Every structure is written in C-alpha cells, then in structure tokens.
Short mmCIF file of C-alpha atoms in Angstrom, two decimals:
data_model
loop_
_atom_site.label_atom_id
_atom_site.label_comp_id
_atom_site.label_asym_id
_atom_site.label_seq_id
_atom_site.Cartn_x
_atom_site.Cartn_y
_atom_site.Cartn_z
CA UNK I 111 67.87 37.14 50.37
CA UNK I 112 68.63 41.37 48.33
CA UNK I 113 70.04 39.48 45.51
CA UNK I 114 67.79 36.38 46.02
CA UNK I 115 64.00 38.37 44.59
CA UNK I 116 66.82 40.41 42.24
CA UNK I 117 67.23 36.58 40.63
CA UNK I 118 63.32 35.59 41.19
CA UNK I 119 62.05 39.43 39.30
CA UNK I 120 64.77 38.67 35.98
CA UNK I 121 63.85 34.82 35.20
CA UNK I 122 60.11 35.87 35.34
CA UNK I 123 60.63 38.59 33.19
CA UNK I 124 62.68 35.54 30.81
CA UNK I 125 59.16 32.92 31.44
CA UNK I 126 57.08 35.81 30.18
CA UNK I 127 59.73 37.29 27.62
CA UNK I 128 59.30 32.77 25.72
CA UNK I 129 55.67 32.84 25.79
CA UNK I 130 55.53 35.59 23.86
CA UNK I 131 58.01 34.12 21.20
CA UNK I 132 55.77 31.20 21.74
CA UNK I 133 52.92 33.09 21.41
CA UNK I 134 53.70 34.81 18.33
CA UNK I 135 55.55 32.22 16.51
CA UNK I 136 52.03 30.09 16.73
CA UNK I 137 50.30 32.77 14.73
CA UNK I 138 53.17 33.29 12.30
CA UNK I 139 52.79 29.61 11.70
CA UNK I 140 48.83 29.34 11.69
CA UNK I 141 48.96 32.83 9.88
CA UNK I 142 51.19 30.77 7.10
CA UNK I 143 48.89 27.72 6.55
CA UNK I 144 48.03 27.16 2.99
CA UNK I 145 44.46 28.68 2.14
CA UNK I 146 43.04 25.25 0.66
CA UNK I 147 43.74 23.85 3.08
CA UNK I 148 42.16 25.40 5.79
CA UNK I 149 38.37 25.47 3.57
CA UNK I 150 38.23 22.14 2.54
CA UNK I 151 34.35 20.42 3.16
CA UNK I 152 34.54 17.53 5.04
CA UNK I 153 33.14 14.00 3.10
CA UNK I 154 29.81 13.45 4.62
CA UNK I 155 29.70 9.98 3.66
CA UNK I 156 31.75 7.09 2.47
CA UNK I 157 29.61 5.99 -0.62
CA UNK I 158 30.16 3.16 -3.64
CA UNK I 159 29.82 3.79 -7.58
CA UNK I 160 27.90 1.67 -9.67
CA UNK I 161 26.91 2.92 -13.67
CA UNK I 162 23.79 1.34 -15.64
CA UNK I 163 24.24 -1.30 -16.92
CA UNK I 164 22.25 -2.36 -20.44
CA UNK I 165 20.13 -6.14 -19.94
CA UNK I 166 18.07 -7.46 -21.54
CA UNK I 167 14.34 -7.74 -20.03
CA UNK I 168 11.26 -8.90 -19.99
CA UNK I 169 8.40 -7.19 -22.77
CA UNK I 170 5.01 -7.32 -20.67
CA UNK I 171 1.99 -5.68 -20.32
CA UNK I 172 -0.56 -5.54 -17.24
CA UNK I 173 -3.82 -5.59 -16.67
CA UNK I 174 -6.14 -5.16 -14.25
CA UNK I 175 -9.81 -8.46 -14.42
CA UNK I 176 -11.32 -10.32 -11.87
CA UNK I 177 -11.20 -13.85 -11.52
CA UNK I 178 -14.34 -15.82 -12.26
CA UNK I 179 -15.27 -20.04 -12.98
CA UNK I 180 -14.62 -21.21 -16.94
CA UNK I 181 -18.46 -21.50 -16.50
CA UNK I 182 -21.35 -22.08 -14.18
CA UNK I 183 -24.18 -24.35 -14.49
CA UNK I 184 -27.00 -23.80 -12.36
CA UNK I 185 -29.39 -27.06 -10.47
CA UNK I 186 -32.09 -26.80 -10.29
CA UNK I 187 -35.57 -28.85 -9.69
CA UNK I 188 -37.58 -30.66 -12.40
CA UNK I 189 -40.04 -31.71 -10.15
CA UNK I 190 -42.12 -29.92 -8.78
CA UNK I 191 -44.27 -29.82 -5.37
CA UNK I 192 -42.13 -32.00 -3.43
CA UNK I 193 -41.16 -32.14 -0.16
CA UNK I 194 -36.63 -32.01 0.21
CA UNK I 195 -35.52 -35.14 2.15
CA UNK I 196 -32.15 -34.59 1.87
CA UNK I 197 -29.22 -32.66 -0.02
CA UNK I 198 -26.24 -34.27 0.04
CA UNK I 199 -23.34 -31.49 -0.76
CA UNK I 200 -21.73 -28.67 0.77
CA UNK I 201 -19.68 -25.92 -0.43
CA UNK I 202 -16.19 -26.10 -2.30
CA UNK I 203 -17.50 -30.26 -2.85
CA UNK I 204 -15.96 -31.34 -4.97
CA UNK I 205 -18.20 -33.85 -7.03
CA UNK I 206 -18.43 -36.07 -10.41
CA UNK I 207 -20.73 -36.09 -13.07
CA UNK I 208 -23.99 -38.79 -12.56
CA UNK I 209 -22.73 -37.53 -9.20
CA UNK I 210 -26.80 -37.56 -5.88
CA UNK I 211 -26.89 -33.95 -5.46
CA UNK I 212 -29.91 -34.30 -3.08
CA UNK I 213 -32.67 -36.53 -3.17
CA UNK I 214 -36.77 -35.17 -2.82
CA UNK I 215 -40.03 -37.84 -1.49
CA UNK I 216 -40.91 -40.50 -3.84
CA UNK I 217 -44.07 -41.95 -1.91
CA UNK I 218 -47.03 -39.79 -3.46
CA UNK I 219 -44.33 -40.47 -7.34
CA UNK I 220 -44.29 -44.06 -6.50
CA UNK I 221 -47.69 -44.52 -5.70
CA UNK I 222 -49.17 -42.64 -9.41
CA UNK I 223 -46.81 -45.23 -10.69
CA UNK I 224 -47.98 -47.78 -9.29
CA UNK I 225 -51.80 -46.61 -9.78
CA UNK I 226 -50.84 -45.49 -13.81
CA UNK I 227 -49.15 -49.44 -13.48
CA UNK I 228 -52.12 -51.18 -12.61
CA UNK I 229 -54.02 -49.30 -15.72
CA UNK I 230 -50.97 -50.24 -17.54
CA UNK I 231 -52.03 -54.29 -16.68
CA UNK I 232 -55.79 -53.42 -17.47
CA UNK I 233 -55.53 -52.07 -20.93
CA UNK I 234 -53.72 -55.16 -21.41
CA UNK I 235 -55.68 -57.51 -19.92
CA UNK I 236 -58.61 -55.86 -22.90
CA UNK I 237 -56.66 -55.08 -25.77
CA UNK I 238 -56.13 -59.33 -25.51
CA UNK I 239 -59.50 -59.99 -24.95
CA UNK I 240 -60.29 -57.26 -28.13
CA UNK I 241 -57.95 -59.02 -29.49
CA UNK I 242 -59.00 -62.29 -29.52
CA UNK I 243 -62.95 -61.63 -30.77
CA UNK I 244 -61.37 -59.59 -33.52
CA UNK I 245 -58.69 -62.40 -35.15
CA UNK I 246 -62.56 -64.71 -34.10
CA UNK I 247 -63.90 -62.12 -36.66
CA UNK I 248 -61.29 -62.03 -39.19
CA UNK I 249 -62.18 -66.12 -39.32
CA UNK I 250 -65.80 -66.08 -39.74
CA UNK I 251 -65.69 -63.06 -41.49
CA UNK I 252 -65.51 -65.88 -45.17
CA UNK I 253 -67.70 -68.45 -44.47
CA UNK I 254 -70.63 -65.29 -43.89
CA UNK I 255 -71.34 -66.00 -40.03
CA UNK I 256 -71.08 -62.62 -38.41
CA UNK I 257 -72.34 -59.23 -40.45
CA UNK I 258 -69.31 -56.79 -41.82
CA UNK I 259 -70.89 -54.40 -39.30
CA UNK I 260 -70.48 -56.91 -36.39
CA UNK I 261 -66.70 -57.22 -38.20
CA UNK I 262 -65.86 -53.48 -38.22
CA UNK I 263 -66.45 -53.15 -34.51
CA UNK I 264 -64.31 -56.13 -33.81
CA UNK I 265 -61.47 -54.84 -35.13
CA UNK I 266 -62.44 -50.90 -34.61
CA UNK I 267 -62.08 -52.78 -30.34
CA UNK I 268 -58.88 -53.89 -30.75
CA UNK I 269 -57.22 -51.10 -32.26
CA UNK I 270 -59.12 -48.88 -29.08
CA UNK I 271 -57.77 -52.02 -26.60
CA UNK I 272 -54.47 -50.85 -28.02
CA UNK I 273 -54.21 -47.01 -28.11
CA UNK I 274 -55.11 -46.77 -24.26
CA UNK I 275 -51.86 -49.56 -23.65
CA UNK I 276 -49.92 -47.85 -25.40
CA UNK I 277 -50.97 -44.17 -24.16
CA UNK I 278 -51.26 -45.91 -20.45
CA UNK I 279 -48.24 -47.51 -21.84
CA UNK I 280 -47.12 -43.72 -22.12
CA UNK I 281 -48.50 -42.29 -18.64
CA UNK I 282 -45.71 -44.58 -16.65
CA UNK I 283 -43.85 -43.12 -18.69
CA UNK I 284 -43.70 -40.06 -16.85
CA UNK I 285 -44.49 -40.75 -13.79
CA UNK I 286 -41.38 -43.33 -14.02
CA UNK I 287 -39.76 -40.38 -15.22
CA UNK I 288 -41.14 -38.68 -12.32
CA UNK I 289 -39.43 -39.90 -9.84
CA UNK I 290 -35.69 -39.95 -10.71
CA UNK I 291 -36.39 -36.72 -10.87
CA UNK I 292 -36.28 -36.71 -7.01
CA UNK I 293 -33.04 -37.26 -7.58
CA UNK I 294 -30.86 -33.90 -8.41
CA UNK I 295 -27.65 -35.15 -10.81
CA UNK I 296 -24.37 -33.10 -11.40
CA UNK I 297 -24.74 -32.53 -15.01
CA UNK I 298 -20.32 -32.36 -14.94
CA UNK I 299 -17.69 -32.60 -12.98
CA UNK I 300 -16.59 -29.41 -10.55
CA UNK I 301 -16.96 -28.31 -7.48
CA UNK I 302 -20.38 -26.47 -6.36
CA UNK I 303 -20.09 -22.60 -5.35
CA UNK I 304 -23.08 -21.98 -3.76
CA UNK I 305 -26.00 -23.64 -2.48
CA UNK I 306 -29.69 -22.55 -1.48
CA UNK I 307 -31.02 -26.36 -1.02
CA UNK I 308 -32.18 -26.32 1.85
CA UNK I 309 -34.00 -30.41 3.93
CA UNK I 310 -37.58 -30.12 4.43
CA UNK I 311 -38.76 -27.61 1.41
CA UNK I 312 -41.31 -27.94 -0.74
CA UNK I 313 -39.69 -26.33 -4.39
CA UNK I 314 -40.92 -25.92 -7.25
CA UNK I 315 -39.68 -26.94 -11.05
CA UNK I 316 -36.94 -24.64 -12.53
CA UNK I 317 -36.14 -23.20 -8.29
CA UNK I 318 -32.34 -23.27 -7.85
CA UNK I 319 -30.99 -25.45 -5.50
CA UNK I 320 -27.43 -25.12 -6.13
CA UNK I 321 -24.50 -23.37 -8.36
CA UNK I 322 -21.34 -25.86 -9.54
CA UNK I 323 -17.65 -24.05 -11.32
CA UNK I 324 -17.46 -26.70 -14.11
CA UNK I 325 -14.60 -29.15 -14.41
CA UNK I 326 -13.66 -26.54 -11.40
CA UNK I 327 -11.95 -24.76 -13.80
CA UNK I 328 -10.86 -20.54 -13.23
CA UNK I 329 -10.22 -17.77 -16.44
CA UNK I 330 -9.23 -14.07 -15.42
CA UNK I 331 -10.42 -11.86 -17.11
CA UNK I 332 -8.09 -8.95 -17.78
CA UNK I 333 -9.00 -5.79 -18.06
CA UNK I 334 -6.55 -4.16 -21.74
CA UNK I 335 -6.59 -1.01 -23.25
CA UNK I 336 -8.10 -1.15 -26.43
CA UNK I 337 -4.70 0.14 -27.68
CA UNK I 338 -2.47 -2.33 -26.17
CA UNK I 339 -4.77 -5.48 -27.98
CA UNK I 340 -3.27 -6.26 -30.88
CA UNK I 341 0.42 -7.14 -29.48
CA UNK I 342 -1.72 -10.04 -27.09
CA UNK I 343 -1.46 -12.87 -29.27
CA UNK I 344 -4.03 -16.52 -27.96
CA UNK I 345 -1.26 -18.44 -26.50
CA UNK I 346 0.00 -16.18 -24.62
CA UNK I 347 1.38 -16.82 -21.20
CA UNK I 348 0.82 -15.42 -18.66
CA UNK I 349 1.04 -14.24 -15.25
CA UNK I 350 -1.48 -13.73 -11.99
CA UNK I 351 -0.65 -11.88 -8.53
CA UNK I 352 -3.05 -12.35 -6.57
CA UNK I 353 -3.65 -10.95 -3.43
CA UNK I 354 -2.12 -13.39 -1.77
CA UNK I 355 1.25 -13.16 -3.16
CA UNK I 356 2.11 -15.88 -5.05
CA UNK I 357 2.36 -15.63 -8.57
CA UNK I 358 -0.14 -17.94 -11.16
CA UNK I 359 0.33 -19.24 -14.07
CA UNK I 360 -2.34 -18.75 -16.72
CA UNK I 361 -2.30 -18.76 -21.32
CA UNK I 362 -4.48 -16.21 -22.98
CA UNK I 363 -7.60 -18.37 -24.62
CA UNK I 364 -9.54 -15.65 -25.79
CA UNK I 365 -9.15 -12.26 -26.52
CA UNK I 366 -12.98 -10.36 -26.12
CA UNK I 367 -14.54 -8.86 -29.62
CA UNK I 368 -15.87 -5.88 -29.18
CA UNK I 369 -14.49 -2.62 -26.54
CA UNK I 370 -16.53 -1.61 -23.71
CA UNK I 371 -17.60 1.96 -25.17
CA UNK I 372 -16.95 3.99 -21.61
CA UNK I 373 -13.64 2.19 -20.40
CA UNK I 374 -12.15 1.90 -23.68
CA UNK I 375 -10.79 -1.45 -22.02
CA UNK I 376 -11.73 -4.85 -24.09
CA UNK I 377 -11.65 -7.99 -22.09
CA UNK I 378 -9.18 -10.89 -22.11
CA UNK I 379 -10.08 -14.72 -21.14
CA UNK I 380 -6.91 -16.11 -20.21
CA UNK I 381 -6.71 -20.11 -18.39
CA UNK I 382 -5.23 -19.89 -15.62
CA UNK I 383 -3.76 -23.34 -13.18
CA UNK I 384 -6.03 -25.37 -11.01
CA UNK I 385 -4.45 -24.22 -7.49
CA UNK I 386 -6.02 -23.48 -3.85
CA UNK I 387 -4.76 -19.77 -4.45
CA UNK I 388 -7.43 -18.88 -6.90
CA UNK I 389 -10.90 -18.52 -5.58
CA UNK I 390 -13.63 -17.02 -7.97
CA UNK I 391 -14.43 -13.62 -7.79
CA UNK I 392 -10.86 -12.52 -6.43
CA UNK I 393 -9.35 -9.12 -8.14
CA UNK I 394 -5.77 -9.94 -9.06
CA UNK I 395 -3.22 -8.06 -11.66
CA UNK I 396 -1.13 -9.82 -14.19
CA UNK I 397 1.12 -9.87 -16.84
CA UNK I 398 1.12 -10.63 -20.14
CA UNK I 399 4.90 -11.64 -21.02
CA UNK I 400 5.16 -11.09 -25.26
CA UNK I 401 8.76 -10.91 -25.61
CA UNK I 402 11.91 -9.30 -25.03
CA UNK I 403 14.55 -5.88 -25.11
CA UNK I 404 17.72 -3.84 -23.92
CA UNK I 405 16.97 -2.46 -21.48
CA UNK I 406 19.01 0.53 -19.54
CA UNK I 407 19.22 -0.69 -15.65
CA UNK I 408 20.48 -0.10 -12.11
CA UNK I 409 20.96 -1.66 -8.23
CA UNK I 410 17.98 -1.38 -7.41
CA UNK I 411 19.20 0.47 -4.21
CA UNK I 412 20.73 3.29 -6.25
CA UNK I 413 17.16 4.62 -6.83
CA UNK I 414 15.93 6.91 -4.80
CA UNK I 415 11.56 7.61 -3.98
CA UNK I 416 11.15 10.98 -2.90
CA UNK I 417 7.50 13.08 -2.83
CA UNK I 418 6.60 10.48 -5.53
CA UNK I 419 9.53 11.24 -7.97
CA UNK I 420 12.52 8.78 -8.44
CA UNK I 421 15.90 9.59 -7.95
CA UNK I 422 19.73 9.62 -7.78
CA UNK I 423 22.75 10.85 -6.67
CA UNK I 424 25.00 11.95 -9.12
CA UNK I 425 28.73 11.62 -8.34
CA UNK I 426 31.24 14.01 -10.22
CA UNK I 427 34.63 14.83 -10.56
CA UNK I 428 35.27 17.06 -7.75
CA UNK I 429 33.95 14.16 -5.72
CA UNK I 430 30.28 15.90 -4.09
CA UNK I 431 26.85 14.80 -5.32
CA UNK I 432 24.14 16.25 -7.20
CA UNK I 433 19.90 14.97 -7.13
CA UNK I 434 18.77 13.70 -10.86
CA UNK I 435 15.35 13.17 -10.76
CA UNK I 436 14.71 9.54 -13.91
CA UNK I 437 12.43 8.50 -15.13
CA UNK I 438 11.75 4.38 -14.53
CA UNK I 439 10.02 1.38 -16.58
CA UNK I 440 9.99 -2.68 -15.44
CA UNK I 441 12.16 -4.08 -13.02
CA UNK I 442 13.52 -7.27 -12.75
CA UNK I 443 15.56 -8.93 -9.80
CA UNK I 444 17.44 -6.87 -7.84
CA UNK I 445 17.75 -4.35 -11.07
CA UNK I 446 15.76 -1.56 -12.42
CA UNK I 447 14.75 0.40 -15.91
CA UNK I 448 15.99 3.81 -15.72
CA UNK I 449 13.73 4.63 -19.40
CA UNK I 450 14.80 8.30 -18.68
CA UNK I 451 17.44 11.29 -17.06
CA UNK I 452 20.97 9.81 -17.17
CA UNK I 453 23.40 7.99 -20.17
CA UNK I 454 25.51 4.74 -19.23
CA UNK I 455 29.00 6.22 -18.50
CA UNK I 456 27.43 7.97 -15.65
CA UNK I 457 28.56 7.37 -11.51
CA UNK I 458 26.17 7.10 -8.74
CA UNK I 459 25.27 6.24 -5.24
CA UNK I 460 24.82 2.71 -5.47
CA UNK I 461 23.17 2.81 -1.97
CA UNK I 462 22.49 5.29 0.82
CA UNK I 463 22.09 7.91 -0.87
CA UNK I 464 18.10 8.47 1.59
CA UNK I 465 21.24 10.34 3.77
CA UNK I 466 22.31 12.36 1.36
CA UNK I 467 20.98 16.01 -0.65
CA UNK I 468 22.62 17.71 -3.19
CA UNK I 469 25.14 19.33 -3.61
CA UNK I 470 26.62 17.34 -0.78
CA UNK I 471 30.09 16.05 -0.70
CA UNK I 472 31.27 11.99 -0.52
CA UNK I 473 34.07 9.50 -0.23
CA UNK I 474 34.38 7.34 -2.72
CA UNK I 475 35.55 3.79 -2.19
CA UNK I 476 35.56 0.40 -4.08
CA UNK I 477 33.46 -1.97 -3.45
CA UNK I 478 34.05 -5.93 -2.31
CA UNK I 479 35.77 -7.87 -4.98
CA UNK I 480 32.51 -10.21 -4.62
CA UNK I 481 34.31 -12.60 -6.88
CA UNK I 482 37.54 -13.00 -5.29
CA UNK I 483 35.64 -13.00 -2.04
CA UNK I 484 33.89 -16.10 -3.72
CA UNK I 485 36.87 -17.26 -4.95
CA UNK I 486 39.06 -16.66 -1.50
CA UNK I 487 36.58 -19.28 0.40
CA UNK I 488 36.91 -21.76 -2.59
CA UNK I 489 40.48 -21.91 -1.87
CA UNK I 490 41.24 -22.11 1.72
CA UNK I 491 37.81 -23.61 1.87
CA UNK I 492 40.23 -25.87 -1.17
CA UNK I 493 43.13 -26.42 1.15
CA UNK I 494 40.98 -26.98 4.45
CA UNK I 495 40.20 -30.30 2.61
CA UNK I 496 43.27 -31.28 0.81
CA UNK I 497 45.02 -30.02 5.08
CA UNK I 498 41.93 -33.63 6.13
CA UNK I 499 43.36 -35.76 3.51
CA UNK I 500 46.37 -35.30 4.07
CA UNK I 501 46.18 -35.86 8.05
CA UNK I 502 44.25 -38.86 6.59
CA UNK I 503 47.07 -40.31 4.58
CA UNK I 504 49.70 -40.00 7.25
#
C-alpha cells in the first residue's frame, strides 16, 4: 500500500511536467507566427467593381413653365335685357362651330318683329298707292290736265313711300338679327373651359357666359434663361413631364421676341399633343432636345448621395476604398454622367457603396457573367426543345 502512493505521486508529477511543456510549445508557436498575418485587417464587404464608360447621351435644356390654352375665346351675349331660358353645355364639353350653347327667351323680340313686319306691310301698301298716282301723273304731264306742282307732289309722295318701306324693312332686319341673337353659338371647335351662365338670369349685352379652348389645343409656356434661347429653334422636339409623371411630346412653335427684364427669362411656346394628362393651368417641367454628345458614365448604383453631394467609392490596389466626390449631370436609363472628379481608368464599387466608409477594406469579386448565363439558358432551352422533338419522333 505504501508503494502504491509513491507511484501515484510520481505519475502526478509527470503529468504536470507534460502540461507545462505543451503550454510552452504553444506559446513558442504563437510567437513564431508572421506579424503580417496577425495584423491583417478583415474585409468589410464583398463588392464588384466597375469603370466609367463613354456613351452617347442626348443634349437637353431643362425649363419650367405653365400649360395654358393655345387660344381661349370669351363667349358673351349680344342680346340685351333678355331672360336666359336654357343652357345646353357645361365645363369640359366638346363643342363644334355653330353649335347652340344657350338660348334666351325670344317672346319680347318675336312680338317686336311681328309689329315691324306689320309696319312693312303698311308701308308697302302706301307705296303701291303712291306709285300708281305717280304713274298717272307722268302719263298726264304731256296733256296739261295736271299742273307741274301737282305732278311733283305725286312723284315726291312715291319717293317718300318707297323710303318708308326701306326703313320698315331695315327695322324688320334688326329685329330678325335680335331674334337670332337669342341663340348663343360656339365660334369655333373646342372645349368649354368655364361657364358663368345661369338659367333665369337677365343678362346685359356683352356679359361673359362661357370660355372656350379653341380647337382643344394646349401649349407649354417654358421660361428659358436668356443665355439658352439662342440654342432653341422652332420645330425642335420637346418632352414635357406632367405632375402625374407622364411625358407629353411637343414641338417648339415660336420663341417670344422679348425677355423679362426682372427674371432674364424668355418664353418659348411649345405645342402639345392632345392628351388627357395635360390640363390648362398645370405647372410642368420639360426638356428641349438640342442634339447628342459623348459623356463619361457610371451605373447609378455606383453613385452615393451624402449630405447633398455625390460620391463614389474608389477601390485602390490594396483593396481599400477612398470616398471620392464627383459632379454628376445627365441621366439615361440606369446610367448617370460623371462631369468631373473621376478619370476613365478609375475602379469604383459598382453597388453597395452606401454601406462603406472611407478607408474600409473590401473583397473584390467578379461580377456574374450575364451574357454567359443567358447563353447557357438559351442552350438549355434548345437542348430541351431538341429532346422533346426527339421524343416526338420516336
């Protein structure tokens, strides 16, 4: 029993010695590790890179302005003091030239017309009698049965009766015109833009009843800086963005001959295509297409907006990114023009730059070959089709 205790003590001492040797060996191995491996920074993100590409972009001049009617006709009443009996159109109705828009009660004018027509008939009867007397006086003038004074009286009575007939007919014509004026007609084709006529109202002559957008034509009145007016020509195509997000095609009709002395802007009148998206009175933004030119572009996903400025994350040879401020310009599809701040050989983060900070280390990976994938998918479809055909042949 005494021998066994000695053996256990020796075994315990041996195990402690072995453990100490292992600890020393591990510490020595850690001390012998390369310093670069121990201090290597960890990649913050795996990214793909891209370089600027030169593409052809359209050259445009942007401007703001109001959409207005090409010409707006004011339709009023010519009749005076008549009661409005009927209104046949409302705001937004499409009308044709000569269409009846409203009517006035014609009773008073019709009575006046009947009275004048009776006066015409009376004057014509008086004229017939005077003409007969004058004819007999002319026949008897050579015989001496009537004196020269009497003959002159008959002839004068004939001329007076004829003049009264003409006056009565003119009065009848006036009443006829007044009767026609009880119908308010559209002066042109177009769309009713406003209506102030109310049934039952007694309206004075000249009072506005309707407003009409002639031929339904609208125009965009763009306010263009004086420095850009010389680049705009009549007939130039224009794209106008409505508040609803739609783009309306237009064409420059004319350029105003004057410039506002306060804003230094000139008006450019653009004819718009007929569409329900444009309404008179809208405020819209548009672009004049003046040509095209070469531009250095990046994918829009490569440009990061921070604090109102545009940045790209440029990748260096050591895989570290540097935040580079750039000036951007035109946009076309998913591309954006880089005006300054970047050269054509720069390598930048294609997407995900918003998650990186200046000085971060990234791991650059190759982008998926989209064309190869498409080709592979096409080959797969072709093989499947071939297999189906073979099966059918069998």
